[in-house]
Structures are given as structure tokens and as C-alpha cells.
XYZ file of C-alpha atoms in Angstrom:
233
model
C 0.000 0.000 0.000
C 2.880 2.352 0.734
C 4.023 2.046 -2.896
C 0.714 3.348 -4.294
C 0.909 6.985 -5.442
C -2.614 7.487 -6.791
C -5.686 5.744 -8.114
C -8.028 6.247 -11.008
C -10.648 4.224 -12.777
C -12.801 4.465 -15.877
C -14.977 2.577 -18.286
C -13.824 1.517 -21.741
C -16.142 -0.186 -24.239
C -14.646 -3.414 -25.567
C -15.984 -5.340 -28.541
C -16.852 -8.984 -27.948
C -16.434 -11.239 -30.981
C -19.591 -13.163 -31.804
C -19.275 -16.752 -30.616
C -21.598 -19.636 -31.409
C -20.307 -21.519 -28.397
C -20.597 -19.647 -25.065
C -17.730 -21.690 -23.673
C -15.334 -19.872 -26.002
C -16.005 -16.420 -24.526
C -12.799 -14.514 -23.888
C -11.769 -12.976 -20.608
C -12.181 -9.196 -20.607
C -8.455 -8.559 -20.301
C -7.843 -10.518 -23.504
C -10.150 -8.320 -25.566
C -8.757 -5.834 -28.043
C -9.410 -2.113 -27.640
C -9.548 -1.750 -31.426
C -12.822 -0.461 -32.827
C -15.129 -2.426 -35.131
C -17.134 -0.849 -37.953
C -20.416 -2.523 -38.936
C -22.103 -1.698 -42.260
C -25.861 -1.290 -42.566
C -27.822 -0.645 -45.793
C -27.672 3.144 -45.448
C -25.521 3.730 -42.399
C -22.710 2.305 -40.309
C -22.050 1.802 -36.614
C -18.770 2.064 -34.730
C -18.241 -0.067 -31.639
C -15.399 0.184 -29.142
C -12.269 2.100 -30.013
C -10.503 5.003 -28.354
C -11.013 8.742 -28.569
C -7.359 9.149 -29.528
C -8.041 7.058 -32.645
C -10.856 9.320 -33.870
C -9.044 10.655 -36.953
C -8.191 7.138 -38.154
C -11.803 6.101 -37.604
C -12.988 9.143 -39.566
C -10.745 8.239 -42.491
C -12.070 4.684 -42.388
C -15.653 5.957 -42.530
C -14.754 8.205 -45.461
C -13.418 5.242 -47.405
C -16.519 3.236 -46.553
C -18.807 6.051 -47.722
C -17.019 6.305 -51.051
C -16.634 2.597 -51.763
C -19.960 1.258 -50.473
C -22.353 4.133 -51.164
C -20.572 6.030 -53.903
C -20.616 9.321 -52.012
C -18.416 12.053 -53.422
C -16.501 13.751 -50.660
C -14.523 16.938 -50.805
C -10.793 16.486 -51.041
C -8.739 17.110 -47.946
C -8.717 20.874 -48.211
C -10.251 21.313 -44.764
C -8.040 20.456 -41.775
C -9.499 18.395 -38.939
C -10.045 20.249 -35.660
C -8.369 23.369 -37.010
C -5.012 21.639 -37.382
C -2.569 23.732 -39.419
C -0.883 22.321 -42.474
C 2.539 20.619 -42.445
C 4.259 23.842 -43.542
C 3.136 25.486 -40.272
C 4.534 22.572 -38.276
C 7.858 22.874 -40.096
C 7.944 26.597 -39.349
C 7.420 25.910 -35.632
C 10.252 23.388 -35.440
C 12.495 25.729 -37.400
C 11.887 28.463 -34.821
C 12.380 26.009 -31.938
C 15.700 24.909 -33.444
C 16.910 28.505 -33.734
C 16.054 29.007 -30.042
C 17.901 25.863 -28.934
C 14.736 23.998 -27.935
C 14.700 21.509 -30.799
C 16.740 18.776 -29.092
C 16.591 20.062 -25.515
C 14.739 17.908 -23.012
C 14.213 17.667 -19.272
C 15.911 14.776 -17.406
C 12.484 13.230 -16.764
C 11.205 13.661 -20.327
C 11.352 11.132 -23.144
C 10.861 13.713 -25.905
C 12.369 17.127 -26.692
C 10.555 20.239 -25.501
C 9.786 21.237 -29.096
C 8.028 17.934 -29.872
C 6.061 17.998 -26.634
C 4.979 21.623 -27.032
C 3.704 20.995 -30.558
C 1.934 17.791 -29.515
C 0.228 19.474 -26.557
C -0.608 22.912 -27.916
C -0.475 22.672 -31.699
C -0.570 26.179 -33.195
C -0.780 27.640 -29.664
C 2.837 26.516 -29.193
C 3.952 29.558 -31.225
C 2.787 31.836 -28.390
C 4.749 29.779 -25.875
C 7.872 30.049 -28.044
C 7.436 33.817 -28.203
C 7.211 34.064 -24.403
C 10.412 32.050 -24.072
C 12.124 34.242 -26.687
C 11.188 37.406 -24.766
C 12.088 35.936 -21.374
C 14.413 32.876 -21.300
C 13.224 32.100 -17.740
C 9.903 31.095 -19.302
C 11.706 28.127 -20.865
C 12.805 26.697 -17.498
C 11.158 23.705 -15.843
C 9.073 25.181 -13.046
C 8.616 22.104 -10.846
C 11.705 19.845 -10.680
C 10.880 16.227 -11.420
C 8.463 17.234 -14.188
C 8.834 18.597 -17.704
C 6.374 21.475 -17.270
C 7.818 24.810 -18.374
C 7.068 28.136 -16.691
C 5.576 29.414 -19.966
C 3.116 26.515 -19.974
C 1.722 27.658 -16.630
C 1.071 31.102 -18.047
C -0.606 29.503 -21.077
C -2.739 27.341 -18.774
C -3.768 30.372 -16.709
C -4.957 32.155 -19.851
C -6.489 29.306 -21.803
C -7.374 26.205 -19.777
C -10.077 27.362 -17.337
C -8.237 26.181 -14.218
C -10.271 27.071 -11.127
C -8.767 24.639 -8.593
C -5.252 23.360 -8.059
C -6.502 19.822 -8.745
C -7.532 20.983 -12.238
C -3.872 21.564 -12.976
C -2.248 18.796 -10.923
C -4.612 16.000 -11.980
C -6.532 16.982 -15.099
C -4.061 19.090 -17.101
C -0.572 17.926 -16.143
C -1.304 14.592 -14.364
C 1.372 15.456 -11.770
C -0.922 14.174 -9.029
C -0.843 10.739 -10.670
C 2.942 10.441 -10.752
C 4.130 12.322 -7.642
C 3.374 11.569 -4.009
C 1.501 14.141 -1.944
C 4.557 14.769 0.257
C 6.620 15.417 -2.892
C 4.011 17.840 -4.213
C 3.798 19.664 -0.888
C 7.527 20.327 -0.814
C 7.935 20.779 -4.574
C 10.004 23.796 -5.509
C 7.920 25.874 -7.876
C 4.471 24.713 -6.749
C 3.747 27.990 -4.951
C 4.892 29.982 -7.975
C 2.673 27.810 -10.166
C -0.291 28.594 -7.897
C 0.521 32.315 -8.027
C 0.589 32.215 -11.825
C -2.725 30.356 -11.944
C -4.635 32.083 -9.133
C -2.849 35.335 -8.290
C -3.781 36.610 -4.815
C -5.817 33.447 -4.129
C -2.771 31.158 -4.496
C -2.384 30.318 -0.783
C -6.109 29.681 -0.410
C -6.081 27.291 -3.380
C -3.055 25.397 -2.029
C -4.679 24.972 1.394
C -7.943 23.891 -0.234
C -6.190 21.243 -2.336
C -4.127 19.622 0.421
C -6.907 19.730 3.033
C -9.162 17.977 0.533
C -6.632 15.240 -0.288
C -6.088 14.588 3.428
C -9.853 14.321 3.946
C -10.153 11.815 1.083
C -7.284 9.726 2.465
C -8.914 9.678 5.910
C -12.045 8.191 4.326
C -10.158 5.263 2.739
C -10.695 2.162 4.954
C -7.581 0.444 6.201
C -6.996 -3.293 5.817
C -8.056 -3.704 9.461
C -11.286 -1.774 8.850
C -12.068 -3.943 5.817
C -11.476 -7.098 7.877
C -13.871 -5.850 10.591
C -16.495 -5.081 7.944
C -16.215 -8.612 6.541
C -16.511 -10.173 9.978
C -19.579 -8.074 10.810
C -21.141 -8.992 7.484
């Protein structure tokens, strides 16, 4: 139990292959997360799959619409989700290279800052580059042990509707899922991060976050409590 940093759970739809013999049913952990497309006379259904695979699924549906129903679709002149063209991406990496960010990475990171910034922020990464160009301190890792740059905090404060510290630590950066509470409490840069995100309310937001996590931990039954519950049952 002492090795557990955090918990989370969710629901993922998995596609069961049709079996004539019930005895051949697979265990859930053996099922693929790949989606399945089913054709109907004038429509199609998509089962399973992952949100991160949505563009591939869309392309598959396009092919199906053209081949099965003879629909004429516009050529790829419109970018999905406002994604810029490849020439814009090349321009970003060219700028990052000139600023020395192209190959630079944090000790904890598996990819260069330039790749991560483009992956996370897309065209918004240009604004982050500009902040770093104007103030090199913006390109420093704010919280040691992470790869989150000071400029990213300023971007988050402006653009990501963060109203609680947990919004940043768990839902934007996932730091809560990889760092222990004691590490977060003593993390250099956490207070500055809160000041960037919340201004004068920074201390209040920090106290709110850690008092809430302590309350949640106090509600988790110990092994002894669970044993007593079983005996009483």
C-alpha cells in the first residue's frame, strides 16, 4: 500500500467477438481495444475504439462512404479540428531549433521540448515560443521532477479554465498521478505555479487542495477496517 501513489478508474467499451459456443467467450483482459465498424444498408455503426483514434476512424468511414455508397466527398482541403498544415509545423520546429529547444529535453522527459509543445498545444505553441524568446526564464522547468515549463503555466492560466489546483495537478498535467503528496507539498515551484494560476488566491487554493486530499485519504478504509467489515457482514 505504501508504494501506491494514486488511483483512477474508468470505463472503456470493448468489442466482444460473436461466438456460437458460449464456452469460447474470452476474458475481458484478452479483448482488443480496437474499434469495429459494422455496415448497414444506409448507415454504419462504430463499436469500441478510443477517442485518440478518432481521426483514423474518420478516415475509415470516409473510405466506406465512397466505396460502399458512392458518395463524393470533398478532397482534404479542410483540416481536422483546425489543425494547421505541415508547412506550419515545419515553421514551428524551425523556430524552436533557432532558439535551442529543438533537441533540448528535461531529465524526466522522453521527448524534446519542441516535440512535446507541438503535440500538446499545436498552433498555440507559437505563443509559448514567443514568451520564451522574450524571457528565457519562461523556458525553465518550473517544478523539478516534471517537464512542465514556466511558460506553460502562463498559457494554462490564460487558456485552460483552471479554477482549482486539482484541475492543474490531476486533469491538465497529471502530476498528481505520478508524484506523491509529500513530494508535491515540498515541490520547488508549486507555490509559484499557484501564483501564476490564481494570483492573490494562491495560498487559499493550495490549502484547499491539500486539506481535501487529506480528507479523502482519511475516508479510505484500512486493511483492518475492511477485515472488521467482513466479519460483521
